[in-house]
mmCIF file of C-alpha atoms and ligand atoms in Angstrom:
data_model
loop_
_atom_site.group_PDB
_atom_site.id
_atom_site.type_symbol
_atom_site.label_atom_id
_atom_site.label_comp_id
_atom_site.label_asym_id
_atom_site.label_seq_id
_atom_site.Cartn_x
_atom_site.Cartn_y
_atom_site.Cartn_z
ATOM 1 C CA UNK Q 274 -43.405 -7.381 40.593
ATOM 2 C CA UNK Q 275 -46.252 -4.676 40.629
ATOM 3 C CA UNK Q 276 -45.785 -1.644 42.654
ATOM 4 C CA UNK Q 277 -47.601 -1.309 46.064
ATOM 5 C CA UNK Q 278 -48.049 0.197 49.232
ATOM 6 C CA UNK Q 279 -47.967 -0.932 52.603
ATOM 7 C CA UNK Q 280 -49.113 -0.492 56.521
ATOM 8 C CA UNK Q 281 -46.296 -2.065 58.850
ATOM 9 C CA UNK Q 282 -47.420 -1.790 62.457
ATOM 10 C CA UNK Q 283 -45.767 -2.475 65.332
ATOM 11 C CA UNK Q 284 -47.507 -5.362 67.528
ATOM 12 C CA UNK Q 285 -46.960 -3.392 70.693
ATOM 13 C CA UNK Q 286 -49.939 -2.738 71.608
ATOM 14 C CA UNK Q 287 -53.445 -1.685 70.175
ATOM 15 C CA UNK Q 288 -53.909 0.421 67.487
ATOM 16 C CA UNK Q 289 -55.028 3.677 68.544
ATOM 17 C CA UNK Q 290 -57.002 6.659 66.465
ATOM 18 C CA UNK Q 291 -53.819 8.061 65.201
ATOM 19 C CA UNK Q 292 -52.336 4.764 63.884
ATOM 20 C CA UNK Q 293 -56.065 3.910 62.392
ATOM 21 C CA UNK Q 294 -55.604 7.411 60.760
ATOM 22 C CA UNK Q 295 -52.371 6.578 58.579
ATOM 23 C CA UNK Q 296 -53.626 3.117 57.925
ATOM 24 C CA UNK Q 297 -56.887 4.470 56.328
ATOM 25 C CA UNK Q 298 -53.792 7.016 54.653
ATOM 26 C CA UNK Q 299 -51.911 4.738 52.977
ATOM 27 C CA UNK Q 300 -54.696 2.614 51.774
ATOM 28 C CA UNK Q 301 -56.133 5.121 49.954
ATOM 29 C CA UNK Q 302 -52.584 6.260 48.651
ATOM 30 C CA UNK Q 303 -52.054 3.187 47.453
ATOM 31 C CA UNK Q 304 -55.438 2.142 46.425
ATOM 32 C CA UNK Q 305 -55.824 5.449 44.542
ATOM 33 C CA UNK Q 306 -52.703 5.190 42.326
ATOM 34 C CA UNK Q 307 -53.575 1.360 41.121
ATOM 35 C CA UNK Q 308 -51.335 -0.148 43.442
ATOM 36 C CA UNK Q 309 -51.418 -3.118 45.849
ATOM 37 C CA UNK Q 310 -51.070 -2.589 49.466
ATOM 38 C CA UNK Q 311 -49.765 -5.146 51.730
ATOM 39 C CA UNK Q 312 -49.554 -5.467 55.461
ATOM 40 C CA UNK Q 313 -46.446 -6.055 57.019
ATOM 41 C CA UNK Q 314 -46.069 -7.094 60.989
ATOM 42 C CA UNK Q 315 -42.828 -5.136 62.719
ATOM 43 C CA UNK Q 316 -42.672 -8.017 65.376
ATOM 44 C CA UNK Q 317 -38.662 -7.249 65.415
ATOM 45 C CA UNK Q 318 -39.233 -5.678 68.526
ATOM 46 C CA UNK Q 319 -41.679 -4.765 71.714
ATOM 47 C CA UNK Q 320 -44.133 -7.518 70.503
ATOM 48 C CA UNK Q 321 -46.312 -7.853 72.615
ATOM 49 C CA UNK Q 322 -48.598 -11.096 72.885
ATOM 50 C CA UNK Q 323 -51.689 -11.736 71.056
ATOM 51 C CA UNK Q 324 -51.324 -7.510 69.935
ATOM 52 C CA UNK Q 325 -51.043 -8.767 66.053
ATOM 53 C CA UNK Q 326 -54.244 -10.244 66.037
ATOM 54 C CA UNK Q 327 -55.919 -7.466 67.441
ATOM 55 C CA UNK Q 328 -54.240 -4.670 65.050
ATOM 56 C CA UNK Q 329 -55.629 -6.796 62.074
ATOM 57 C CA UNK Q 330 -59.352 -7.245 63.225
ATOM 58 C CA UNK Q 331 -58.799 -3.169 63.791
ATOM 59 C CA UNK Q 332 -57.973 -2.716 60.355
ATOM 60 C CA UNK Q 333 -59.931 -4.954 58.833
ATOM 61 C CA UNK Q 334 -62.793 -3.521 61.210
ATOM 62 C CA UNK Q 335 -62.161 -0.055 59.807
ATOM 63 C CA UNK Q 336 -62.667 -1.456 56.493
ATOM 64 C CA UNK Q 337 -58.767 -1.197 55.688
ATOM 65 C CA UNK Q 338 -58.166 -4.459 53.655
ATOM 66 C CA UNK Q 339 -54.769 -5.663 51.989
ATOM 67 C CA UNK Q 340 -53.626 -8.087 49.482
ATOM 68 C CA UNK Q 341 -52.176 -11.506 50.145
ATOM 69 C CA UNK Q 342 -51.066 -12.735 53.670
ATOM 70 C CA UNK Q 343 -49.175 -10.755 56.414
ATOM 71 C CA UNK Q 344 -45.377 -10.935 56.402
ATOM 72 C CA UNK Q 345 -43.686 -10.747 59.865
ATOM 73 C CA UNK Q 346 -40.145 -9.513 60.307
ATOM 74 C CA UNK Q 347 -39.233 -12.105 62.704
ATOM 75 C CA UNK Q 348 -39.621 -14.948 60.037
ATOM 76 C CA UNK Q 349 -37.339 -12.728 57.523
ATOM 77 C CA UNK Q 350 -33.681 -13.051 59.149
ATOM 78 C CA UNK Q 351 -32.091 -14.709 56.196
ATOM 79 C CA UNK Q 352 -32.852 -11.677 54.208
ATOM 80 C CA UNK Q 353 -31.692 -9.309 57.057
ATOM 81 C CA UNK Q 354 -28.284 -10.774 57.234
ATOM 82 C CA UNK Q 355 -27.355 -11.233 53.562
ATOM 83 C CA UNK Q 356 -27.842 -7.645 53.692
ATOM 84 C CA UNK Q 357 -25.985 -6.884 56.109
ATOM 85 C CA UNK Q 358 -23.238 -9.632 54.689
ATOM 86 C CA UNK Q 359 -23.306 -7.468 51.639
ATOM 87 C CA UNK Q 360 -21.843 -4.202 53.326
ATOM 88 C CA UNK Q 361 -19.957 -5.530 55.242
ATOM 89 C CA UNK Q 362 -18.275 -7.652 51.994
ATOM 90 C CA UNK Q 363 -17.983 -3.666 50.498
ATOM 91 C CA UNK Q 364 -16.659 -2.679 53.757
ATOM 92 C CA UNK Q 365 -19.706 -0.490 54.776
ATOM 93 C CA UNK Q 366 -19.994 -1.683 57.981
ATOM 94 C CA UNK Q 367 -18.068 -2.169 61.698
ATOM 95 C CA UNK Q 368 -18.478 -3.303 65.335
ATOM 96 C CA UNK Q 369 -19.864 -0.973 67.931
ATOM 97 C CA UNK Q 370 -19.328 -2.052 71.434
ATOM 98 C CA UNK Q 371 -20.675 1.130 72.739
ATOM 99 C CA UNK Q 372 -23.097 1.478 75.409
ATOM 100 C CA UNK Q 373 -26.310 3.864 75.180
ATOM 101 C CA UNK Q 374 -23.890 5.411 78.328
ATOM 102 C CA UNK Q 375 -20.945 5.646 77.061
ATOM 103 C CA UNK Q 376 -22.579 7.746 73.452
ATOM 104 C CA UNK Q 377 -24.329 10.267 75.476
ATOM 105 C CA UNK Q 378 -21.131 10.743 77.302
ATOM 106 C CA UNK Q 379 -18.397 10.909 74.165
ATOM 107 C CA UNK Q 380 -17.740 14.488 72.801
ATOM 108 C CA UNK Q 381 -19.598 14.793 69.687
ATOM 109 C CA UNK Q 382 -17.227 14.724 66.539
ATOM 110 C CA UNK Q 383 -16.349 18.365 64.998
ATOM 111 C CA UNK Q 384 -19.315 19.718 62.474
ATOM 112 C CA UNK Q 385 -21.633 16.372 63.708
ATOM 113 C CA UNK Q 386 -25.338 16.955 63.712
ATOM 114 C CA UNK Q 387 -27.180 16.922 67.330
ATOM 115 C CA UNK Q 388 -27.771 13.205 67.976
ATOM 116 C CA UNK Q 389 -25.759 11.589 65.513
ATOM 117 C CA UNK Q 390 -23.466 8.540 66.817
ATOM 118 C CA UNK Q 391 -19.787 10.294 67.407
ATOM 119 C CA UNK Q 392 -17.879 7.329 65.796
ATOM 120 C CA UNK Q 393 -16.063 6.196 68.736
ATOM 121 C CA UNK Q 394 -15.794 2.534 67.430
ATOM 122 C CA UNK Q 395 -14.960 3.563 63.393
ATOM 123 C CA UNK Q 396 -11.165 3.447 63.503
ATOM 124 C CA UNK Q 397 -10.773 1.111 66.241
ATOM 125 C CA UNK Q 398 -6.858 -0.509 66.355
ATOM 126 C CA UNK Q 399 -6.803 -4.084 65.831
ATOM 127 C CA UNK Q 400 -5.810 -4.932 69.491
ATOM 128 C CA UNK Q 401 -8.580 -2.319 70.764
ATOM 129 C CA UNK Q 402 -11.034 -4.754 68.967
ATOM 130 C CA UNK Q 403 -9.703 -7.968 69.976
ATOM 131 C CA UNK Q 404 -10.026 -6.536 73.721
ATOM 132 C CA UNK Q 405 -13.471 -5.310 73.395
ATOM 133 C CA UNK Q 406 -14.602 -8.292 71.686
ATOM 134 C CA UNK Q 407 -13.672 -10.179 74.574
ATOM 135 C CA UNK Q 408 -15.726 -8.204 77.061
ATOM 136 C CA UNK Q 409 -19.101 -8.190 75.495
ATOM 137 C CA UNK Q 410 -20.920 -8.690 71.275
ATOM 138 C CA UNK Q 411 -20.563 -5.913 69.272
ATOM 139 C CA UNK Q 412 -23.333 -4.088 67.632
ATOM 140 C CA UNK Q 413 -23.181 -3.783 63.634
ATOM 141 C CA UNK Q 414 -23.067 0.519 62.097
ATOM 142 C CA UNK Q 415 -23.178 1.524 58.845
ATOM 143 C CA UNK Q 416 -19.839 3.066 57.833
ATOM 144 C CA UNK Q 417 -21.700 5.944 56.120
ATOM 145 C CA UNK Q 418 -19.736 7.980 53.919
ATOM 146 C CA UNK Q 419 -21.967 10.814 53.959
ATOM 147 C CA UNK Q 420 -23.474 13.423 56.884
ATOM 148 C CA UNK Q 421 -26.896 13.972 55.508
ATOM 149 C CA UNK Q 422 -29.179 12.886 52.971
ATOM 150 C CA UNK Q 423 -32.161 14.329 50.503
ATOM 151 C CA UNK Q 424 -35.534 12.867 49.833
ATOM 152 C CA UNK Q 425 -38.242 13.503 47.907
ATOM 153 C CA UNK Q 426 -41.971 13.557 50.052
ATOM 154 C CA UNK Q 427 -45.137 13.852 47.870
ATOM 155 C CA UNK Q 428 -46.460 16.416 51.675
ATOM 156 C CA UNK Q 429 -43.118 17.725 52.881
ATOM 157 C CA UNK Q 430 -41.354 18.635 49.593
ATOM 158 C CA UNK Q 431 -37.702 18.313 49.468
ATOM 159 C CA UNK Q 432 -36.626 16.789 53.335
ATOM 160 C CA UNK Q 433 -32.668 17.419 54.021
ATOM 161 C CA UNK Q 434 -31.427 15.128 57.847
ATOM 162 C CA UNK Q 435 -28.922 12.880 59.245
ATOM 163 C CA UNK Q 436 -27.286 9.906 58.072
ATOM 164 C CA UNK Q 437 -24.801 9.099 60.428
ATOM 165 C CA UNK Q 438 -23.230 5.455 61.443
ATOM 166 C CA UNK Q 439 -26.560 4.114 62.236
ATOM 167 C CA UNK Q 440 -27.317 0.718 63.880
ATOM 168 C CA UNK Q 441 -27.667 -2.184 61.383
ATOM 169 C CA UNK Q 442 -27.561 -4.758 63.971
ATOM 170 C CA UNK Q 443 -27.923 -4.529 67.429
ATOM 171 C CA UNK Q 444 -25.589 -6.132 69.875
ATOM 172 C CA UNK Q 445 -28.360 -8.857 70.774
ATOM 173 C CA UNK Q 446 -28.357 -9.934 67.464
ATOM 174 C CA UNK Q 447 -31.743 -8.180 66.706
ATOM 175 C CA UNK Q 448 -31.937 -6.441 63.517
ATOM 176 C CA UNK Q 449 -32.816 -2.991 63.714
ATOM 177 C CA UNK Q 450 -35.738 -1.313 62.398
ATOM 178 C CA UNK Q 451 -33.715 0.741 59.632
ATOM 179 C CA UNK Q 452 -32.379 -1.782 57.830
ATOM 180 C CA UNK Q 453 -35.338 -4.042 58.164
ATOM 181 C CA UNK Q 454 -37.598 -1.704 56.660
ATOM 182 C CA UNK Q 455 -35.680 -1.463 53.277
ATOM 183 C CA UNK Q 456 -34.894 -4.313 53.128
ATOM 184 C CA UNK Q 457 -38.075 -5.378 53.622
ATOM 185 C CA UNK Q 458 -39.648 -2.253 51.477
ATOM 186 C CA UNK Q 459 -37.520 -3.277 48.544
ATOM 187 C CA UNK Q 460 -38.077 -7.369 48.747
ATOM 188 C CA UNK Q 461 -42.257 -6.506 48.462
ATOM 189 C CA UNK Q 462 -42.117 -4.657 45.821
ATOM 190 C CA UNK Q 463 -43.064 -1.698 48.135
ATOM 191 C CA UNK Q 464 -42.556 1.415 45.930
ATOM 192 C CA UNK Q 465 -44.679 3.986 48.100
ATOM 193 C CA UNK Q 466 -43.803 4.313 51.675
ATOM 194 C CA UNK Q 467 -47.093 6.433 53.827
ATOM 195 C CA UNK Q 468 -46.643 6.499 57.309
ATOM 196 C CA UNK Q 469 -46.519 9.011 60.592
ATOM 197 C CA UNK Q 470 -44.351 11.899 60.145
ATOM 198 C CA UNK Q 471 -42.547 11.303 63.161
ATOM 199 C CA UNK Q 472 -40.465 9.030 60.853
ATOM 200 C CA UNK Q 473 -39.802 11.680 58.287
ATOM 201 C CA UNK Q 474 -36.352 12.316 60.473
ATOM 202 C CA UNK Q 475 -35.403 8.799 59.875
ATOM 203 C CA UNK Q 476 -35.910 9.053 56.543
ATOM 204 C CA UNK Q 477 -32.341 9.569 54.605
ATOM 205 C CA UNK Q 478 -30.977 7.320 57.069
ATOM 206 C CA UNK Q 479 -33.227 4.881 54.939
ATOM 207 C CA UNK Q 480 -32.574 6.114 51.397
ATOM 208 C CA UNK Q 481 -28.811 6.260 51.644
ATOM 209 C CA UNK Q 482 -28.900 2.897 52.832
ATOM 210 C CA UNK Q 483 -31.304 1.219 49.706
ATOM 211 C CA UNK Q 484 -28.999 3.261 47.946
ATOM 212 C CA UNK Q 485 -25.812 1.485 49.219
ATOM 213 C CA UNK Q 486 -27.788 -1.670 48.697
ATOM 214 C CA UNK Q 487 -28.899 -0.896 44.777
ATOM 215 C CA UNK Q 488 -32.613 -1.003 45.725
ATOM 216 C CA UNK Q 489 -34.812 1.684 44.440
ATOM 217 C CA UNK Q 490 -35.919 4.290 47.106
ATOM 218 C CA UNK Q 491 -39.806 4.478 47.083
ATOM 219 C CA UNK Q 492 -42.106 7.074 47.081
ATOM 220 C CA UNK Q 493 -42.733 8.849 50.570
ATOM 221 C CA UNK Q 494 -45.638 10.674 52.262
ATOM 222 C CA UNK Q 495 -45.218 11.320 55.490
ATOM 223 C CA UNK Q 496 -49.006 12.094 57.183
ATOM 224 C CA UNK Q 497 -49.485 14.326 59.968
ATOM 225 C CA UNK Q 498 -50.322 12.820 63.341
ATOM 226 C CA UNK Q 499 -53.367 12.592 65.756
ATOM 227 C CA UNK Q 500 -52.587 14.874 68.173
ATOM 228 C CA UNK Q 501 -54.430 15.340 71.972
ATOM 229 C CA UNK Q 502 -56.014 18.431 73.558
ATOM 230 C CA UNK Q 503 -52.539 19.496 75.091
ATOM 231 C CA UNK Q 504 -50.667 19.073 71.525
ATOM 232 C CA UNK Q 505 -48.940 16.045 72.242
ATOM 233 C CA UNK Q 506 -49.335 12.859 70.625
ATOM 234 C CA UNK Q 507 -52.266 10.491 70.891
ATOM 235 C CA UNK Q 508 -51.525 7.925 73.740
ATOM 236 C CA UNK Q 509 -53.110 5.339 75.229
ATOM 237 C CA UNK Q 510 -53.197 7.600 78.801
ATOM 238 C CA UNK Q 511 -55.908 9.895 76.363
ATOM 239 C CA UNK Q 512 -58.907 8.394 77.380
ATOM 240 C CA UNK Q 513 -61.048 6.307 74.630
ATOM 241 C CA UNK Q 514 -58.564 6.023 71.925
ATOM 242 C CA UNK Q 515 -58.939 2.579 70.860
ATOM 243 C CA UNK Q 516 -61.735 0.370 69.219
ATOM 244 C CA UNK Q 517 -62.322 -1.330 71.579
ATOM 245 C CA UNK Q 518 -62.144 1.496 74.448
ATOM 246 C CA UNK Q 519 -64.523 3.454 72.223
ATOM 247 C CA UNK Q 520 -66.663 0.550 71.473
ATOM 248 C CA UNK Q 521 -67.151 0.490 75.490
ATOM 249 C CA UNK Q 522 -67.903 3.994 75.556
ATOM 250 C CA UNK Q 523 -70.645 3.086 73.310
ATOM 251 C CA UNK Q 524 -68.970 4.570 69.868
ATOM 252 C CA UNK Q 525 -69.670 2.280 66.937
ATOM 253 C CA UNK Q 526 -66.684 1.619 64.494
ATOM 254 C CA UNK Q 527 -68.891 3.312 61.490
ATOM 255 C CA UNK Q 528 -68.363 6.214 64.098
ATOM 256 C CA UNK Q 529 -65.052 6.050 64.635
ATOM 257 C CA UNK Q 530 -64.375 5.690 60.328
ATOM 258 C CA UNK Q 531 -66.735 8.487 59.946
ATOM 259 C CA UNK Q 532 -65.039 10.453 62.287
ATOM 260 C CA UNK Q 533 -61.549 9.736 61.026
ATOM 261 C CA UNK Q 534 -62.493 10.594 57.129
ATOM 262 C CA UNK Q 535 -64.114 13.925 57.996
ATOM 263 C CA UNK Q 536 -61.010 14.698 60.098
ATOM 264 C CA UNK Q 537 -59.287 14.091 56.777
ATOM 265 C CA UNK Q 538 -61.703 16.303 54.496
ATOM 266 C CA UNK Q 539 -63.562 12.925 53.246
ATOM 267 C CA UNK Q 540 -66.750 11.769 52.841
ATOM 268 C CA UNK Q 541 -68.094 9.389 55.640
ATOM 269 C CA UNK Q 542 -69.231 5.445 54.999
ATOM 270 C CA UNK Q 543 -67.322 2.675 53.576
ATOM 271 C CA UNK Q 544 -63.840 3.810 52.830
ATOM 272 C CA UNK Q 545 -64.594 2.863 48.932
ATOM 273 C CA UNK Q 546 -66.906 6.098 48.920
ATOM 274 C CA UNK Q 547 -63.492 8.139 49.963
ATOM 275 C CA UNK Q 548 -61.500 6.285 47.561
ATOM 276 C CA UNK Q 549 -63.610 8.131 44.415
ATOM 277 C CA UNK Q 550 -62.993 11.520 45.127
ATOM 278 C CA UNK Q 551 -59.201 11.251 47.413
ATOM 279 C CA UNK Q 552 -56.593 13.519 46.680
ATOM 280 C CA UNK Q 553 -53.307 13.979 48.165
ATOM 281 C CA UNK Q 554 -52.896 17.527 47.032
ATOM 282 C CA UNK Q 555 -55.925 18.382 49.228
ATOM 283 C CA UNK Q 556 -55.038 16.654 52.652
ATOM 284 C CA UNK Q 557 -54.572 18.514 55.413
ATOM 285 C CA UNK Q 558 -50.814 19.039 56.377
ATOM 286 C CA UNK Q 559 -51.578 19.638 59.940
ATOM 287 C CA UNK Q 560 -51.464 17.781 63.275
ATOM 288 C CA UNK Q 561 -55.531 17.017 63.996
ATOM 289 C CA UNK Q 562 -56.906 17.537 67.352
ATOM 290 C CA UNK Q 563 -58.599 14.429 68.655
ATOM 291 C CA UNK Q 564 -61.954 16.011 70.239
ATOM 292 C CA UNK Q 565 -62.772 12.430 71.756
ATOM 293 C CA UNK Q 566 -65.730 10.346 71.483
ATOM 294 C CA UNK Q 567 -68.189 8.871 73.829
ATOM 295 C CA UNK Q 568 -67.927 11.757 76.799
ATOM 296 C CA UNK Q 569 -64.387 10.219 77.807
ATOM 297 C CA UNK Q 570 -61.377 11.076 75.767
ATOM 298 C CA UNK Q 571 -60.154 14.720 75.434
HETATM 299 N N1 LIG Z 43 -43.449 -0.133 62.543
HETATM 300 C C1 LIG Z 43 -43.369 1.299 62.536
HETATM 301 C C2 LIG Z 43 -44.354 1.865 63.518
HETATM 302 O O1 LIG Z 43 -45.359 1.231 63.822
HETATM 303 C C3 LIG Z 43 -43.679 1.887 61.180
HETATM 304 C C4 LIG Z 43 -42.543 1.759 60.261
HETATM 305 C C5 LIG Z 43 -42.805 2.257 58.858
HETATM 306 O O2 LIG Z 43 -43.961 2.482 58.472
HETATM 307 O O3 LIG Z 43 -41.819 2.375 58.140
HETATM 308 O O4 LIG Z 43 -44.129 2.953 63.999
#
C-alpha cells in the first residue's frame, strides 16, 4: 500500500477557518512528501445531518482535493471489533461500568497523572462483575501496562503524556474515537497523521495502542490552531467563520484561501502555487489570530 496522509473531520457541524487551516496543512504535508491523502468522515459520533456534505464542498471549495472515495467510520465496525477482539484475546482489555460521576468522584490512584481513569473496575472480583453486569453494559478499557508514552512530532519534537486505561468501547456500544483512529490510520495505509494540536495530548494514548496492535505508528505534526481576538479557540459564536457565513458577508472563497496561506507564510492563489515552495521547517509554530473578514468577525 503507498503511504499517505489524511483529513478526518468530524460531521458536526461546518467547517470553520481553523479546521479549513489544518486541512489546507495536511494536504500540503502530504502532497509535498509524494504521498496520497485521503479523506476520512468521523461520523462515530455528534453527526450531525447533511454536515458531511457540506465539509466536502468546503474542502473541495478551498481547493483541498483527495484521492479515492470518502471512508466513514460508521460503515467500519467489523474492523473496530476484531480489534478490540484481539486485546481482549491477549488480555489487554476489561469492563468499566463506571459512570462519568462516579470517576470524578473516586480518589485518584497513588503517582496517577491529573485526569487519568483511577482503575476502579481493573481488578474487579468475579461476583463484583456478575453484579454490575446485571445493573447496566459495561464499557470496554485498555488494560495499559504503562503510565505514559513518547512520540515523535515533525513541530513539537519529542511529546512525553498519559496513557492510562482509556475507553476502547463505550458502554453504548459506540466505538471510541481512540481506537477508531488507529485502527483506521493503520487499515489506509495512513503513515502521516497532521491535525490540530489540541490532539497532541491524546497522542501516546494512540501510539501505545498501534503498538499493542503491531501496526506501525505514523508520522505526526500537530499544527497550531486558529485562535480568536480573546485567545481562545475559533468558534462558531466568532462571527463570520465559515464559508458560507463569510460568503454572506460578501468574502469570496479565493479570499478566504488567500487569507489562510498568508496566515501560514504562503503564497496566495491556487493551493498548487503553495505546494512549490512549502516547507514544514518554516511554518509558524504559533496560535494565529483570526482578524475576521467582511466587517463582522473579530
Ligand atoms: N475527527 C477529529 C476532529 O475533527 C480529528 C481526528 C484526527 O485527525 O485524528 O477533531
Amino acid at each position: 500500500m503507498t503511504s499517505a496522509g489524511r483529513f478526518a473531520p468530524s460531521p458536526s457541524g461546518e467547517l470553520h477557518l481553523g479546521n479549513l487551516r489544518t486541512a489546507i496543512l495536511a494536504w500540503l504535508f502530504a502532497r509535498s512528501s509524494g504521498r496520497r491523502f485521503l479523506m476520512r468522515v468521523e461520523d462515530l459520533d455528534r453527526a450531525r445531518a447533511g454536515a458531511e456534505a457540506e465539509q466536502l464542498r468546503d474542502l473541495a471549495a478551498i481547493g483541498v482535493s483527495w484521492d479515492g472515495g470518502v471512508v466513514r467510520q460508521t460503515e467500519r465496525w467489523p474492523l473496530y471489533a476484531e480489534a478490540v477482539g484481539r486485546l481482549t484475546a491477549a488480555g489487554l482489555t476489561y469492563e468499566c461500568f463506571c459512570t462519568r460521576r462516579e470517576i470524578q468522584e473516586a480518589p485518584s490512584a497513588p503517582h496517577a497523572p491529573q485526569g487519568a481513569y483511577p482503575g476502579t473496575c481493573r481488578n474487579l472480583p468475579a461476583p463484583e462483575l456478575e453484579a454490575r453486569r446485571a445493573i447496566r453494559p459495561a464499557a470496554i478499557r485498555l488494560r495499559s501496562e504503562v503510565r505514559e508514552a513518547m512520540v515523535q512530532d515533525v513541530l513539537h519534537g519529542s511529546y512525553t503524556g498519559i496513557v492510562d486505561d482509556f475507553v476502547l468501547r463505550r458502554n453504548d456500544g459506540v466505538t471510541a474515537y481512540n481506537l477508531a483512529v488507529v485502527v483506521d490510520d493503520a487499515a489506509q495505509g495512513i503513515d502521516q497523521v497532521v491535525r490540530g494540536d489540541d490532539l497532541l495530548p491524546s497522542t501516546p494514548r494512540q501510539a501505545y495502542l498501534a503498538s499493542l496492535l503491531n501496526m506501525p505508528v505514523p508520522e505526526y505534526a500537530h499544527v497550531p490552531l486558529v485562535l480568536n481576538a480573546d485567545g481562545a479557540r475559533l468558534a462558531k459564536r466568532d462571527g463570520a467563520v465559515t464559508l458560507a457565513e463569510l460568503a454572506v458577508a460578501g468574502v469570496r472563497v479565493e479570499e478566504v484561501r488567500d487569507v489562510l496561506l498568508a496566515s501560514l507564510g504562503l503564497p496566495a492563489g491556487p493551493l498548487e502555487r503553495a505546494l512549490a515552495v512549502f516547507d514544514p521547517a518554516a511554518l509558524p509554530r504559533e496560535p494565529w489570530v483570526w482578524p475576521g473578514m467582511g466587517g463582522r468577525g473579530a
